[in-house]
Amino acid sequence: MICIEGEIHSSKNSRRVVRFGNRTALIKSKAALLDEKFMHAQLLEQRGRWDRMTAGFSPPLTVCFYFIRVTRRKWDFANLVQGVADAMVRAGYIVDDDVDHFIPRYAGHEVNKERAGVLFWPQNDA
């Protein structure tokens, strides 16, 4: 199992509107950008374990996600998993987060004010 410690923020719902001259763009929030850096470092530390866990698996890779949240505030699985999937691509865990390579699966969640994060693991559907 791979563990990313810390509160995971939605990269979709926390976007900021910025202007570059005459252009307007949506960019990720500061919290989401910090999450990416934080997740990337943790994922790199656990890359060897992931490679052993996925040896012999073929795409698309089904990955189960269990989120640990700080509050009972409503949240959207797809929005949170998107940030984690982006970090997984960047760290080389998956080639791409498209449906040909990656199928995220909800494995549950809990609220724990002392220990937020996400646990995930590959599931061999073969």
PDB file of C-alpha atoms in Angstrom:
ATOM      1  CA  MET A   1       0.000   0.000   0.000  1.00  0.00           C
ATOM      2  CA  ILE A   2       1.195   3.508  -0.804  1.00  0.00           C
ATOM      3  CA  CYS A   3       0.510   6.309   1.679  1.00  0.00           C
ATOM      4  CA  ILE A   4       0.485  10.032   1.016  1.00  0.00           C
ATOM      5  CA  GLU A   5       0.229  11.934   4.276  1.00  0.00           C
ATOM      6  CA  GLY A   6      -1.524  15.289   4.572  1.00  0.00           C
ATOM      7  CA  GLU A   7      -4.838  16.802   3.550  1.00  0.00           C
ATOM      8  CA  ILE A   8      -5.544  16.374  -0.155  1.00  0.00           C
ATOM      9  CA  HIS A   9      -7.224  19.376  -1.812  1.00  0.00           C
ATOM     10  CA  SER A  10      -9.355  19.417  -4.941  1.00  0.00           C
ATOM     11  CA  SER A  11      -7.469  20.808  -7.906  1.00  0.00           C
ATOM     12  CA  LYS A  12     -10.758  21.467  -9.727  1.00  0.00           C
ATOM     13  CA  ASN A  13     -12.828  23.248  -7.103  1.00  0.00           C
ATOM     14  CA  SER A  14     -10.032  25.476  -5.854  1.00  0.00           C
ATOM     15  CA  ARG A  15      -8.974  27.083  -9.114  1.00  0.00           C
ATOM     16  CA  ARG A  16      -8.104  30.772  -9.308  1.00  0.00           C
ATOM     17  CA  VAL A  17      -8.953  33.179 -12.114  1.00  0.00           C
ATOM     18  CA  VAL A  18      -5.901  35.166 -13.221  1.00  0.00           C
ATOM     19  CA  ARG A  19      -5.291  37.648 -16.002  1.00  0.00           C
ATOM     20  CA  PHE A  20      -2.254  37.767 -18.253  1.00  0.00           C
ATOM     21  CA  GLY A  21      -2.662  41.001 -20.177  1.00  0.00           C
ATOM     22  CA  ASN A  22      -5.854  40.537 -22.180  1.00  0.00           C
ATOM     23  CA  ARG A  23      -6.058  36.798 -21.486  1.00  0.00           C
ATOM     24  CA  THR A  24      -7.908  35.198 -18.596  1.00  0.00           C
ATOM     25  CA  ALA A  25      -6.903  31.779 -17.339  1.00  0.00           C
ATOM     26  CA  LEU A  26      -7.871  29.330 -14.618  1.00  0.00           C
ATOM     27  CA  ILE A  27      -4.968  28.010 -12.571  1.00  0.00           C
ATOM     28  CA  LYS A  28      -4.769  25.704  -9.585  1.00  0.00           C
ATOM     29  CA  SER A  29      -5.006  27.160  -6.113  1.00  0.00           C
ATOM     30  CA  LYS A  30      -1.893  27.629  -4.020  1.00  0.00           C
ATOM     31  CA  ALA A  31      -3.045  24.754  -1.792  1.00  0.00           C
ATOM     32  CA  ALA A  32      -3.418  22.405  -4.778  1.00  0.00           C
ATOM     33  CA  LEU A  33       0.010  23.409  -6.133  1.00  0.00           C
ATOM     34  CA  LEU A  34       1.603  22.777  -2.721  1.00  0.00           C
ATOM     35  CA  ASP A  35      -0.187  19.411  -2.605  1.00  0.00           C
ATOM     36  CA  GLU A  36       1.417  18.440  -5.919  1.00  0.00           C
ATOM     37  CA  LYS A  37       4.925  19.198  -4.658  1.00  0.00           C
ATOM     38  CA  PHE A  38       4.250  17.465  -1.342  1.00  0.00           C
ATOM     39  CA  MET A  39       2.722  14.384  -3.014  1.00  0.00           C
ATOM     40  CA  HIS A  40       5.506  14.175  -5.590  1.00  0.00           C
ATOM     41  CA  ALA A  41       8.206  13.951  -2.923  1.00  0.00           C
ATOM     42  CA  GLN A  42       6.333  11.247  -1.005  1.00  0.00           C
ATOM     43  CA  LEU A  43       5.629   9.265  -4.162  1.00  0.00           C
ATOM     44  CA  LEU A  44       9.268   9.299  -5.205  1.00  0.00           C
ATOM     45  CA  GLU A  45      10.234   7.845  -1.809  1.00  0.00           C
ATOM     46  CA  GLN A  46       7.818   4.924  -2.317  1.00  0.00           C
ATOM     47  CA  ARG A  47       8.443   4.296  -6.025  1.00  0.00           C
ATOM     48  CA  GLY A  48      10.310   1.016  -5.489  1.00  0.00           C
ATOM     49  CA  ARG A  49       7.426  -0.423  -3.460  1.00  0.00           C
ATOM     50  CA  TRP A  50       4.967   0.609  -6.209  1.00  0.00           C
ATOM     51  CA  ASP A  51       7.099  -1.040  -8.899  1.00  0.00           C
ATOM     52  CA  ARG A  52       7.112  -4.300  -6.911  1.00  0.00           C
ATOM     53  CA  MET A  53       3.352  -4.083  -6.289  1.00  0.00           C
ATOM     54  CA  THR A  54       2.557  -3.592  -9.978  1.00  0.00           C
ATOM     55  CA  ALA A  55       5.046  -6.050 -11.468  1.00  0.00           C
ATOM     56  CA  GLY A  56       3.217  -8.179 -14.014  1.00  0.00           C
ATOM     57  CA  PHE A  57       0.158  -5.909 -14.195  1.00  0.00           C
ATOM     58  CA  SER A  58      -0.930  -4.719 -17.621  1.00  0.00           C
ATOM     59  CA  PRO A  59      -2.894  -1.595 -18.520  1.00  0.00           C
ATOM     60  CA  PRO A  60      -5.369  -0.385 -17.695  1.00  0.00           C
ATOM     61  CA  LEU A  61      -4.242  -0.444 -14.072  1.00  0.00           C
ATOM     62  CA  THR A  62      -7.052  -0.386 -11.513  1.00  0.00           C
ATOM     63  CA  VAL A  63      -6.010   1.581  -8.432  1.00  0.00           C
ATOM     64  CA  CYS A  64      -8.031   1.587  -5.202  1.00  0.00           C
ATOM     65  CA  PHE A  65      -8.089   4.820  -3.167  1.00  0.00           C
ATOM     66  CA  TYR A  66      -8.952   5.215   0.522  1.00  0.00           C
ATOM     67  CA  PHE A  67      -9.085   8.843   1.695  1.00  0.00           C
ATOM     68  CA  ILE A  68      -8.582  10.045   5.245  1.00  0.00           C
ATOM     69  CA  ARG A  69     -10.144  13.473   5.679  1.00  0.00           C
ATOM     70  CA  VAL A  70      -9.736  16.045   8.456  1.00  0.00           C
ATOM     71  CA  THR A  71     -13.410  17.086   8.502  1.00  0.00           C
ATOM     72  CA  ARG A  72     -16.795  15.723   7.499  1.00  0.00           C
ATOM     73  CA  ARG A  73     -17.072  18.472   4.858  1.00  0.00           C
ATOM     74  CA  LYS A  74     -18.571  17.248   1.576  1.00  0.00           C
ATOM     75  CA  TRP A  75     -16.041  16.238  -1.067  1.00  0.00           C
ATOM     76  CA  ASP A  76     -15.978  14.736  -4.521  1.00  0.00           C
ATOM     77  CA  PHE A  77     -13.926  11.572  -5.085  1.00  0.00           C
ATOM     78  CA  ALA A  78     -13.211  12.378  -8.749  1.00  0.00           C
ATOM     79  CA  ASN A  79     -11.863  15.837  -7.923  1.00  0.00           C
ATOM     80  CA  LEU A  80      -9.524  14.578  -5.193  1.00  0.00           C
ATOM     81  CA  VAL A  81      -8.311  11.550  -7.105  1.00  0.00           C
ATOM     82  CA  GLN A  82      -7.481  13.759 -10.104  1.00  0.00           C
ATOM     83  CA  GLY A  83      -4.773  15.568  -8.142  1.00  0.00           C
ATOM     84  CA  VAL A  84      -3.330  12.288  -6.899  1.00  0.00           C
ATOM     85  CA  ALA A  85      -3.442  10.830 -10.429  1.00  0.00           C
ATOM     86  CA  ASP A  86      -1.581  13.860 -11.793  1.00  0.00           C
ATOM     87  CA  ALA A  87       1.089  13.338  -9.133  1.00  0.00           C
ATOM     88  CA  MET A  88       1.256   9.617  -9.997  1.00  0.00           C
ATOM     89  CA  VAL A  89       1.907  10.455 -13.658  1.00  0.00           C
ATOM     90  CA  ARG A  90       4.567  13.002 -12.731  1.00  0.00           C
ATOM     91  CA  ALA A  91       6.302  10.485 -10.425  1.00  0.00           C
ATOM     92  CA  GLY A  92       6.188   7.734 -13.071  1.00  0.00           C
ATOM     93  CA  TYR A  93       3.688   5.471 -11.298  1.00  0.00           C
ATOM     94  CA  ILE A  94       1.393   5.434 -14.329  1.00  0.00           C
ATOM     95  CA  VAL A  95       2.041   6.375 -17.955  1.00  0.00           C
ATOM     96  CA  ASP A  96      -1.100   8.505 -18.222  1.00  0.00           C
ATOM     97  CA  ASP A  97      -4.308   8.946 -16.260  1.00  0.00           C
ATOM     98  CA  ASP A  98      -6.535   8.253 -19.263  1.00  0.00           C
ATOM     99  CA  VAL A  99      -8.893   5.248 -19.367  1.00  0.00           C
ATOM    100  CA  ASP A 100      -6.459   3.185 -21.415  1.00  0.00           C
ATOM    101  CA  HIS A 101      -3.922   3.259 -18.566  1.00  0.00           C
ATOM    102  CA  PHE A 102      -5.716   4.050 -15.302  1.00  0.00           C
ATOM    103  CA  ILE A 103      -9.010   3.146 -13.605  1.00  0.00           C
ATOM    104  CA  PRO A 104      -9.505   4.733 -10.173  1.00  0.00           C
ATOM    105  CA  ARG A 105     -11.691   2.840  -7.703  1.00  0.00           C
ATOM    106  CA  TYR A 106     -13.242   4.200  -4.516  1.00  0.00           C
ATOM    107  CA  ALA A 107     -12.257   2.022  -1.534  1.00  0.00           C
ATOM    108  CA  GLY A 108     -13.815   4.119   1.226  1.00  0.00           C
ATOM    109  CA  HIS A 109     -12.938   6.991   3.483  1.00  0.00           C
ATOM    110  CA  GLU A 110     -12.834   8.050   7.110  1.00  0.00           C
ATOM    111  CA  VAL A 111     -12.508  11.231   9.157  1.00  0.00           C
ATOM    112  CA  ASN A 112      -9.431  11.537  11.362  1.00  0.00           C
ATOM    113  CA  LYS A 113      -8.349  14.988  12.544  1.00  0.00           C
ATOM    114  CA  GLU A 114      -4.873  13.760  13.479  1.00  0.00           C
ATOM    115  CA  ARG A 115      -4.006  11.802  10.353  1.00  0.00           C
ATOM    116  CA  ALA A 116      -5.162  13.003   6.939  1.00  0.00           C
ATOM    117  CA  GLY A 117      -4.026  11.569   3.633  1.00  0.00           C
ATOM    118  CA  VAL A 118      -4.727   8.903   1.072  1.00  0.00           C
ATOM    119  CA  LEU A 119      -3.848   5.222   0.857  1.00  0.00           C
ATOM    120  CA  PHE A 120      -3.821   3.506  -2.505  1.00  0.00           C
ATOM    121  CA  TRP A 121      -2.904   0.174  -4.038  1.00  0.00           C
ATOM    122  CA  PRO A 122      -3.172  -1.597  -7.395  1.00  0.00           C
ATOM    123  CA  GLN A 123      -5.880  -4.186  -7.924  1.00  0.00           C
ATOM    124  CA  ASN A 124      -5.275  -6.935 -10.419  1.00  0.00           C
ATOM    125  CA  ASP A 125      -8.504  -7.357 -12.369  1.00  0.00           C
ATOM    126  CA  ALA A 126      -7.074 -10.099 -14.555  1.00  0.00           C
TER     127      ALA A 126
END
